[in-house]
Amino acid sequence: MPAVAQTTFNRLAVFATPDNMAEGEDRSRPTSAEIISASEDGNTVVYSDSPLGVLGFVDITDPAAPVPLGNVAMDGEPTTAVIIGNRVFVGVDTSTSFTEPSGQLRVLDLESHEVLASCDLGGQPDSVARADDGSFVAVAIENQRDEDLNDGALPQMPAGYVVKLAVTDGALDCDGQSRIDMTGLADIGADDPEPEYVDINAAGEIVVTLQENNHIVVIGADGAVASHFSAGMVNLDDIDTRDDGALSFDDALADVPREPDAVKWIDADHFATANEGDYQGGSRGWTIFHRDGTVVFDSGNSFEHAVIQAGHYPDTRSDAKGVEPESIEVATFDGTPHVFVVSERGSLIGVYDVSDVTAPRLTQLLPSGISPEGIVALPARNLLVTANEADLGEDGGARAHVMLFEATDEPARYPMITSEGADTLIGWGALSGLAAGDAPGQLFAVSDSAYGAQPSIYTIDATQTPARITARTVVTRNGDPAQKLDLEGIAPDGQGGFWLASEGRSDHLIPHAIYHVDAQGEIQGEIGLPVELLAHEVRYGFEGIALQGDRLWMAVQREWGDDPAGQVKLVSYDLQTEEWGAVAYPLEPAGEGWMGLSEIAIDGDWAYVIERDNLIGAAAAVKALFRVPLSDLDPAKLGDTLPVVTKEKVRDLIPDLQAQNGYVVDKVEGFAIDAAGTGWVVTDNDGVDDSSGETLFWSTGDMRAAQ
């Protein structure tokens, strides 16, 4: 019998939430895409946007080209919306305080967006779910706690509950709503239940998570509590519990409450939970429960380890919730039942085949965008859609967005580089410089100050797809991880060691310097910058290093104080004479952002540089590879008038950055030509801090054929 092709998911498009703003509206205002749902025909998605207090509507009839349908003001904070027929049912939090929670369930027309009705819920709504047959909706009334009061400890009254409302021909039976009591069930905070998430199975049974109470409740089709049980504890090893700028997975946590957030039925007897956990380390995984409370599967540390291997581990959350599984979705694609696990802080989606609920199989990791909060599967249209809540527009970063993925039998396009398969668990990220080894496809990369407590050199095998990080070498000084480094460039020294360029920042006491390390990463020598350079220092220093015979060349990222406008330096250092020199490099005209260099590599008769702006998404204008003839690299003495090199554009990198159908990232930071003449490019994911965590890695083909 021929093998069944495995379903894969590849990104189709990204939709930025500001695109839903009306003409003339201030697009700089913070927005969000939080919980997302879809119309029954799968052509429209609706997401909650609490910063704007609106519901956002998007037409995905053509999923590769989403069309904005505008925002609808909710006069409160929308939490979750579900759609039955041509009616949208949305929970709206109207609370003025934690002690006096209030909220409504509002009904909108899907086409006109008119608000048709409102039901008072008596408390603060969180999750809303619809029955499969559209006959009723259930609402989790969380009445959430004040996390700044008594360290967020329970109880904090009033208690939460679940509301069940009948739906007939699109109309809610507000007067006939039933309030299902959750008090007295949990071992933790029994008198203060906080229902977090609800889901309804085909039999009309409701499963409810009480996250802060670490409890799960099953409500029968008759509206009465049928069963309830503790979500239990997990023990975790080989994890990182310290926010210290180091990727060290040698810690352990014992008896950690799962504290599940989202929950979804898999079948009549099983449901899956995303275990967000709380702030004391976090449970970091997901679980499949039998309806009687039996745990039939728990991911333990395996989901987080997969995120680590993909370069998406958020070290700044190590002391809190780690990768923080937040949402979960269940759907069957091409006959195979899937569970999709959303890592909010890792900005990644784990795709699992749950044909055997006792042994789920991780088949793929998807780059969801920044801080995914919601997810909806549309198997009838072969689509998966995520809502990503973080809006970094105020800092010049990516805006909140919706991302669409297509189910296909084509190869997965992501990840493009991974440490999966290495002999030990290798955490990595913030790849900021690239260099070639002696063999085809052998590359080396360095990480920057995002992991400053553990600066590292990574060995990459680019002959595999995806490329594999096979080893990590920590840069050390006297045997301990070297501090005060911001590595941005790497070049083999020809003797098994490396030359490393560190971008200094004097206001952070990080020196601008060149370091020589041996094959074990131990620093053998340090070369500080001369006063002729430091006298004109600007924080943006060396962003690449290359070796030409006995001379090192370093690219300075941006203009220093003595540079003419629109020019930066390529600085040289003669290893024999210890003399410094430089040439001037003319930058492309600056647009809305700044222009600068982020890499230098030498191959044959050419020096290659990456030139880029610092802009993201549609605003990005210049991300390109240029080359300069080595004959132009005739350095003048520092302080003298520098000769200006000629440059030639080799490749526009923006189409490469668009190939994943996401937004264009800003930091293209590494380039190298390997021993076979193949060019390779890598992006810096900022250590998954205010970033999607995506690392893009690709080949620019045979670079010597054009020489």
XYZ file of C-alpha atoms in Angstrom, residues 89 105 107 117-121 135-137 163-178:
27
model
C -22.053 36.597 19.215
C -23.139 39.138 25.099
C -25.297 40.023 18.692
C -29.155 42.781 20.635
C -27.346 42.661 23.978
C -27.729 40.322 26.943
C -26.496 41.228 30.401
C -24.284 38.432 31.731
C -28.577 25.759 19.221
C -26.822 27.484 22.107
C -23.726 29.333 23.231
C -23.634 30.991 31.326
C -25.608 28.943 28.808
C -27.951 30.745 26.392
C -30.248 29.203 23.801
C -30.104 30.477 20.205
C -33.153 30.293 17.927
C -33.021 31.641 14.380
C -30.086 33.831 15.339
C -31.815 35.270 18.408
C -30.589 34.856 21.985
C -32.876 33.821 24.804
C -31.480 36.350 27.273
C -34.238 35.894 29.847
C -33.879 32.123 29.794
C -30.102 32.077 30.291
C -28.879 29.608 32.889
